[in-house]
PDB file of C-alpha atoms in Angstrom:
ATOM      1  CA  MET A 133     -44.062 -19.634  -5.171  1.00  0.00           C
ATOM      2  CA  ASP A 134     -46.346 -16.886  -3.873  1.00  0.00           C
ATOM      3  CA  HIS A 135     -44.948 -15.482  -0.628  1.00  0.00           C
ATOM      4  CA  ARG A 136     -47.645 -12.846  -0.164  1.00  0.00           C
ATOM      5  CA  THR A 137     -49.577 -13.026   3.080  1.00  0.00           C
ATOM      6  CA  HIS A 138     -52.408 -11.164   4.696  1.00  0.00           C
ATOM      7  CA  PRO A 139     -51.509  -8.481   7.220  1.00  0.00           C
ATOM      8  CA  ASP A 140     -52.239 -10.983  10.010  1.00  0.00           C
ATOM      9  CA  GLY A 141     -49.527 -13.292   8.612  1.00  0.00           C
ATOM     10  CA  THR A 142     -51.826 -15.929   7.108  1.00  0.00           C
ATOM     11  CA  ALA A 143     -51.740 -17.008   3.493  1.00  0.00           C
ATOM     12  CA  PRO A 144     -54.542 -15.991   1.118  1.00  0.00           C
ATOM     13  CA  PRO A 145     -57.211 -18.723   0.650  1.00  0.00           C
ATOM     14  CA  ASP A 146     -56.303 -19.277  -3.008  1.00  0.00           C
ATOM     15  CA  ARG A 147     -52.651 -19.978  -2.059  1.00  0.00           C
ATOM     16  CA  ILE A 148     -53.703 -22.382   0.684  1.00  0.00           C
ATOM     17  CA  ALA A 149     -55.857 -24.300  -1.815  1.00  0.00           C
ATOM     18  CA  ARG A 150     -52.998 -24.412  -4.350  1.00  0.00           C
ATOM     19  CA  ASP A 151     -50.536 -25.632  -1.713  1.00  0.00           C
ATOM     20  CA  GLU A 152     -52.935 -28.268  -0.408  1.00  0.00           C
ATOM     21  CA  GLY A 153     -53.557 -29.500  -3.954  1.00  0.00           C
ATOM     22  CA  ARG A 154     -49.837 -29.715  -4.606  1.00  0.00           C
ATOM     23  CA  HIS A 155     -49.250 -31.660  -1.391  1.00  0.00           C
ATOM     24  CA  SER A 156     -52.213 -33.974  -1.943  1.00  0.00           C
ATOM     25  CA  ARG A 157     -50.533 -35.239  -5.119  1.00  0.00           C
ATOM     26  CA  HIS A 158     -47.781 -36.507  -2.843  1.00  0.00           C
ATOM     27  CA  SER A 159     -50.142 -38.522  -0.659  1.00  0.00           C
ATOM     28  CA  ASP A 160     -48.026 -41.634  -1.214  1.00  0.00           C
ATOM     29  CA  HIS A 161     -45.340 -40.143   1.029  1.00  0.00           C
ATOM     30  CA  ALA A 162     -45.465 -41.725   4.419  1.00  0.00           C
ATOM     31  CA  LEU A 163     -45.300 -38.471   6.382  1.00  0.00           C
ATOM     32  CA  PRO A 164     -45.877 -34.854   5.360  1.00  0.00           C
ATOM     33  CA  HIS A 165     -42.920 -32.663   4.487  1.00  0.00           C
ATOM     34  CA  GLY A 166     -41.231 -31.307   7.554  1.00  0.00           C
ATOM     35  CA  SER A 167     -42.022 -34.339   9.696  1.00  0.00           C
ATOM     36  CA  PRO A 168     -39.085 -35.819  11.581  1.00  0.00           C
ATOM     37  CA  GLY A 169     -37.402 -38.334   9.304  1.00  0.00           C
ATOM     38  CA  GLY A 170     -39.802 -37.614   6.430  1.00  0.00           C
ATOM     39  CA  ALA A 171     -40.616 -41.304   5.903  1.00  0.00           C
ATOM     40  CA  SER A 172     -42.497 -43.914   7.870  1.00  0.00           C
ATOM     41  CA  TRP A 173     -40.809 -46.806   9.609  1.00  0.00           C
ATOM     42  CA  ALA A 174     -42.905 -49.168   7.471  1.00  0.00           C
ATOM     43  CA  THR A 175     -41.556 -47.597   4.273  1.00  0.00           C
ATOM     44  CA  ALA A 176     -38.001 -47.816   5.569  1.00  0.00           C
ATOM     45  CA  ALA A 177     -38.458 -51.416   6.700  1.00  0.00           C
ATOM     46  CA  LYS A 178     -39.891 -52.406   3.315  1.00  0.00           C
ATOM     47  CA  ALA A 179     -36.958 -50.773   1.494  1.00  0.00           C
ATOM     48  CA  THR A 180     -34.491 -52.446   3.851  1.00  0.00           C
ATOM     49  CA  LEU A 181     -36.140 -55.839   3.441  1.00  0.00           C
ATOM     50  CA  HIS A 182     -36.011 -55.433  -0.341  1.00  0.00           C
ATOM     51  CA  CYS A 183     -32.295 -54.683  -0.149  1.00  0.00           C
ATOM     52  CA  LEU A 184     -31.639 -57.388   2.426  1.00  0.00           C
ATOM     53  CA  THR A 185     -33.287 -60.013   0.234  1.00  0.00           C
ATOM     54  CA  GLY A 186     -30.888 -59.356  -2.611  1.00  0.00           C
ATOM     55  CA  CYS A 187     -27.932 -59.161  -0.237  1.00  0.00           C
ATOM     56  CA  ALA A 188     -28.874 -62.425   1.459  1.00  0.00           C
ATOM     57  CA  VAL A 189     -29.240 -64.298  -1.834  1.00  0.00           C
ATOM     58  CA  GLY A 190     -25.868 -63.037  -3.051  1.00  0.00           C
ATOM     59  CA  GLU A 191     -24.061 -63.531   0.215  1.00  0.00           C
ATOM     60  CA  ILE A 192     -25.342 -67.055   0.814  1.00  0.00           C
ATOM     61  CA  LEU A 193     -24.541 -68.003  -2.778  1.00  0.00           C
ATOM     62  CA  GLY A 194     -21.038 -66.568  -2.382  1.00  0.00           C
ATOM     63  CA  MET A 195     -20.469 -68.485   0.851  1.00  0.00           C
ATOM     64  CA  VAL A 196     -21.709 -71.724  -0.723  1.00  0.00           C
ATOM     65  CA  ILE A 197     -19.545 -71.291  -3.838  1.00  0.00           C
ATOM     66  CA  GLY A 198     -16.439 -70.293  -1.861  1.00  0.00           C
ATOM     67  CA  THR A 199     -16.888 -73.187   0.536  1.00  0.00           C
ATOM     68  CA  ALA A 200     -17.581 -75.689  -2.252  1.00  0.00           C
ATOM     69  CA  LEU A 201     -14.405 -74.561  -4.027  1.00  0.00           C
ATOM     70  CA  MET A 202     -12.523 -74.812  -0.701  1.00  0.00           C
ATOM     71  CA  TRP A 203     -11.415 -71.208  -0.865  1.00  0.00           C
ATOM     72  CA  GLY A 204     -10.067 -69.456   2.199  1.00  0.00           C
ATOM     73  CA  ASN A 205     -12.072 -67.020   4.311  1.00  0.00           C
ATOM     74  CA  VAL A 206     -10.961 -63.821   2.581  1.00  0.00           C
ATOM     75  CA  PRO A 207     -11.672 -64.864  -1.030  1.00  0.00           C
ATOM     76  CA  THR A 208     -14.995 -66.391   0.060  1.00  0.00           C
ATOM     77  CA  MET A 209     -16.025 -63.168   1.824  1.00  0.00           C
ATOM     78  CA  ILE A 210     -14.968 -61.074  -1.175  1.00  0.00           C
ATOM     79  CA  LEU A 211     -17.084 -63.258  -3.463  1.00  0.00           C
ATOM     80  CA  ALA A 212     -20.019 -63.163  -1.031  1.00  0.00           C
ATOM     81  CA  ILE A 213     -19.874 -59.364  -0.718  1.00  0.00           C
ATOM     82  CA  THR A 214     -19.542 -58.928  -4.478  1.00  0.00           C
ATOM     83  CA  LEU A 215     -22.543 -61.171  -5.111  1.00  0.00           C
ATOM     84  CA  ALA A 216     -24.510 -59.403  -2.363  1.00  0.00           C
ATOM     85  CA  PHE A 217     -24.047 -56.086  -4.184  1.00  0.00           C
ATOM     86  CA  LEU A 218     -24.772 -57.698  -7.550  1.00  0.00           C
ATOM     87  CA  PHE A 219     -28.012 -59.339  -6.408  1.00  0.00           C
ATOM     88  CA  GLY A 220     -29.030 -56.306  -4.328  1.00  0.00           C
ATOM     89  CA  TYR A 221     -28.665 -54.020  -7.332  1.00  0.00           C
ATOM     90  CA  SER A 222     -30.273 -56.528  -9.707  1.00  0.00           C
ATOM     91  CA  PHE A 223     -33.524 -56.694  -7.705  1.00  0.00           C
ATOM     92  CA  THR A 224     -33.964 -52.932  -8.106  1.00  0.00           C
ATOM     93  CA  LEU A 225     -32.680 -52.974 -11.676  1.00  0.00           C
ATOM     94  CA  PHE A 226     -35.277 -55.526 -12.764  1.00  0.00           C
ATOM     95  CA  ALA A 227     -38.075 -53.637 -11.011  1.00  0.00           C
ATOM     96  CA  VAL A 228     -37.318 -50.303 -12.666  1.00  0.00           C
ATOM     97  CA  ARG A 229     -36.710 -51.938 -16.049  1.00  0.00           C
ATOM     98  CA  ARG A 230     -40.194 -53.496 -15.795  1.00  0.00           C
ATOM     99  CA  ALA A 231     -41.496 -49.991 -15.147  1.00  0.00           C
ATOM    100  CA  GLY A 232     -40.124 -48.975 -18.551  1.00  0.00           C
ATOM    101  CA  LEU A 233     -36.791 -47.353 -17.724  1.00  0.00           C
ATOM    102  CA  ASP A 234     -33.956 -47.826 -20.209  1.00  0.00           C
ATOM    103  CA  LEU A 235     -30.957 -49.881 -19.044  1.00  0.00           C
ATOM    104  CA  ARG A 236     -28.566 -46.976 -18.489  1.00  0.00           C
ATOM    105  CA  SER A 237     -31.103 -44.996 -16.441  1.00  0.00           C
ATOM    106  CA  ALA A 238     -32.138 -48.140 -14.545  1.00  0.00           C
ATOM    107  CA  ILE A 239     -28.520 -48.779 -13.556  1.00  0.00           C
ATOM    108  CA  LYS A 240     -28.209 -45.206 -12.270  1.00  0.00           C
ATOM    109  CA  VAL A 241     -31.410 -45.584 -10.237  1.00  0.00           C
ATOM    110  CA  ALA A 242     -30.284 -48.923  -8.779  1.00  0.00           C
ATOM    111  CA  LEU A 243     -26.897 -47.492  -7.796  1.00  0.00           C
ATOM    112  CA  ALA A 244     -28.499 -44.430  -6.211  1.00  0.00           C
ATOM    113  CA  ALA A 245     -31.174 -46.465  -4.454  1.00  0.00           C
ATOM    114  CA  ASP A 246     -29.119 -49.285  -3.019  1.00  0.00           C
ATOM    115  CA  THR A 247     -25.446 -48.443  -2.575  1.00  0.00           C
ATOM    116  CA  VAL A 248     -25.572 -47.028   0.950  1.00  0.00           C
ATOM    117  CA  SER A 249     -28.136 -49.579   2.125  1.00  0.00           C
ATOM    118  CA  ILE A 250     -26.166 -52.559   0.817  1.00  0.00           C
ATOM    119  CA  ALA A 251     -22.865 -51.158   2.094  1.00  0.00           C
ATOM    120  CA  VAL A 252     -24.226 -50.708   5.617  1.00  0.00           C
ATOM    121  CA  MET A 253     -25.787 -54.174   5.583  1.00  0.00           C
ATOM    122  CA  GLU A 254     -22.637 -55.841   4.319  1.00  0.00           C
ATOM    123  CA  LEU A 255     -20.440 -54.008   6.799  1.00  0.00           C
ATOM    124  CA  VAL A 256     -22.636 -54.988   9.746  1.00  0.00           C
ATOM    125  CA  ASP A 257     -23.343 -58.540   8.611  1.00  0.00           C
ATOM    126  CA  ASN A 258     -19.725 -59.381   7.800  1.00  0.00           C
ATOM    127  CA  ALA A 259     -18.468 -57.750  10.993  1.00  0.00           C
ATOM    128  CA  ILE A 260     -20.803 -59.971  13.014  1.00  0.00           C
ATOM    129  CA  ILE A 261     -19.646 -63.084  11.164  1.00  0.00           C
ATOM    130  CA  ALA A 262     -15.995 -62.100  11.570  1.00  0.00           C
ATOM    131  CA  LEU A 263     -16.414 -61.304  15.278  1.00  0.00           C
ATOM    132  CA  THR A 264     -18.421 -64.435  16.152  1.00  0.00           C
ATOM    133  CA  PRO A 265     -15.876 -66.909  17.549  1.00  0.00           C
ATOM    134  CA  GLY A 266     -15.529 -69.873  15.203  1.00  0.00           C
ATOM    135  CA  ALA A 267     -18.002 -68.621  12.591  1.00  0.00           C
ATOM    136  CA  MET A 268     -15.354 -67.971   9.954  1.00  0.00           C
ATOM    137  CA  ASP A 269     -14.151 -71.568  10.226  1.00  0.00           C
ATOM    138  CA  ALA A 270     -17.611 -73.146  10.472  1.00  0.00           C
ATOM    139  CA  HIS A 271     -18.818 -75.263   7.593  1.00  0.00           C
ATOM    140  CA  LEU A 272     -22.110 -74.960   5.749  1.00  0.00           C
ATOM    141  CA  ASP A 273     -23.552 -77.847   7.751  1.00  0.00           C
ATOM    142  CA  ASP A 274     -22.691 -76.212  11.098  1.00  0.00           C
ATOM    143  CA  ALA A 275     -25.393 -74.440  13.090  1.00  0.00           C
ATOM    144  CA  LEU A 276     -22.782 -71.852  14.099  1.00  0.00           C
ATOM    145  CA  PHE A 277     -22.313 -70.807  10.462  1.00  0.00           C
ATOM    146  CA  TRP A 278     -26.042 -70.308   9.870  1.00  0.00           C
ATOM    147  CA  SER A 279     -26.752 -68.678  13.236  1.00  0.00           C
ATOM    148  CA  ALA A 280     -23.921 -66.169  12.726  1.00  0.00           C
ATOM    149  CA  LEU A 281     -25.032 -65.454   9.156  1.00  0.00           C
ATOM    150  CA  LEU A 282     -28.746 -65.133   9.934  1.00  0.00           C
ATOM    151  CA  GLY A 283     -28.018 -63.228  13.139  1.00  0.00           C
ATOM    152  CA  GLY A 284     -25.844 -60.882  11.102  1.00  0.00           C
ATOM    153  CA  PHE A 285     -28.695 -60.334   8.656  1.00  0.00           C
ATOM    154  CA  ALA A 286     -31.096 -59.575  11.517  1.00  0.00           C
ATOM    155  CA  VAL A 287     -28.754 -57.043  13.125  1.00  0.00           C
ATOM    156  CA  ALA A 288     -27.962 -55.535   9.713  1.00  0.00           C
ATOM    157  CA  PHE A 289     -31.706 -55.092   9.125  1.00  0.00           C
ATOM    158  CA  LEU A 290     -32.124 -53.337  12.482  1.00  0.00           C
ATOM    159  CA  ILE A 291     -29.210 -50.980  11.851  1.00  0.00           C
ATOM    160  CA  THR A 292     -29.935 -50.293   8.176  1.00  0.00           C
ATOM    161  CA  THR A 293     -33.653 -49.522   8.598  1.00  0.00           C
ATOM    162  CA  PRO A 294     -33.049 -46.174  10.388  1.00  0.00           C
ATOM    163  CA  VAL A 295     -30.398 -45.313   7.775  1.00  0.00           C
ATOM    164  CA  ASN A 296     -32.926 -45.967   4.998  1.00  0.00           C
ATOM    165  CA  LYS A 297     -35.611 -44.012   6.872  1.00  0.00           C
ATOM    166  CA  TRP A 298     -33.282 -41.034   7.111  1.00  0.00           C
ATOM    167  CA  MET A 299     -32.285 -41.275   3.435  1.00  0.00           C
ATOM    168  CA  ILE A 300     -35.820 -41.783   2.089  1.00  0.00           C
ATOM    169  CA  GLY A 301     -36.996 -38.816   4.159  1.00  0.00           C
ATOM    170  CA  ARG A 302     -34.454 -36.684   2.316  1.00  0.00           C
ATOM    171  CA  GLY A 303     -35.324 -37.971  -1.153  1.00  0.00           C
ATOM    172  CA  LYS A 304     -32.277 -40.257  -1.362  1.00  0.00           C
ATOM    173  CA  GLY A 305     -31.766 -44.017  -1.413  1.00  0.00           C
ATOM    174  CA  HIS A 306     -34.935 -45.957  -2.124  1.00  0.00           C
ATOM    175  CA  ALA A 307     -36.861 -42.706  -2.529  1.00  0.00           C
ATOM    176  CA  VAL A 308     -35.496 -42.474  -6.081  1.00  0.00           C
ATOM    177  CA  VAL A 309     -37.181 -45.796  -6.919  1.00  0.00           C
ATOM    178  CA  HIS A 310     -40.623 -44.629  -5.790  1.00  0.00           C
ATOM    179  CA  ALA A 311     -41.053 -42.581  -8.955  1.00  0.00           C
ATOM    180  CA  TYR A 312     -41.131 -45.845 -10.923  1.00  0.00           C
ATOM    181  CA  HIS A 313     -43.683 -47.763  -8.835  1.00  0.00           C
TER     182      HIS A 313
END
């Protein structure tokens, strides 16, 4: 990088042009470098929704399977959380594989992109279910079960979106997937 400046402290015109050209190649970033957060709320919300979709599919499937097998609360939650991670990772894995990444690299990208996001969502969502009176004992045909689960997803989305915004703005989380879009 050329750190030379004019005596008045400004950069030479050729350096300004080079820097602007370099930054214009990054026009898909939501905000310029140095902006607070470094990513737009829309980008963070989209990343969170992507993660939440996989988590919701896995968690609902886990709850249905655990309930159908008449498992207790703890084994059902363990299955639901495991499937939430599995489906959350798989959504990203399939997307980056379609972009041409080999399986090993795709797994690394999915783990880097989704681990924190899924963990925060699962922590929040399951805490809400566990803390909602009667929700753990509600059956699949009870409104209480679905309202606690869907309410947990909504709160998890609201809490995880700023986390994803912060991570994407620092080149972490879903930012690692953007290279393959």
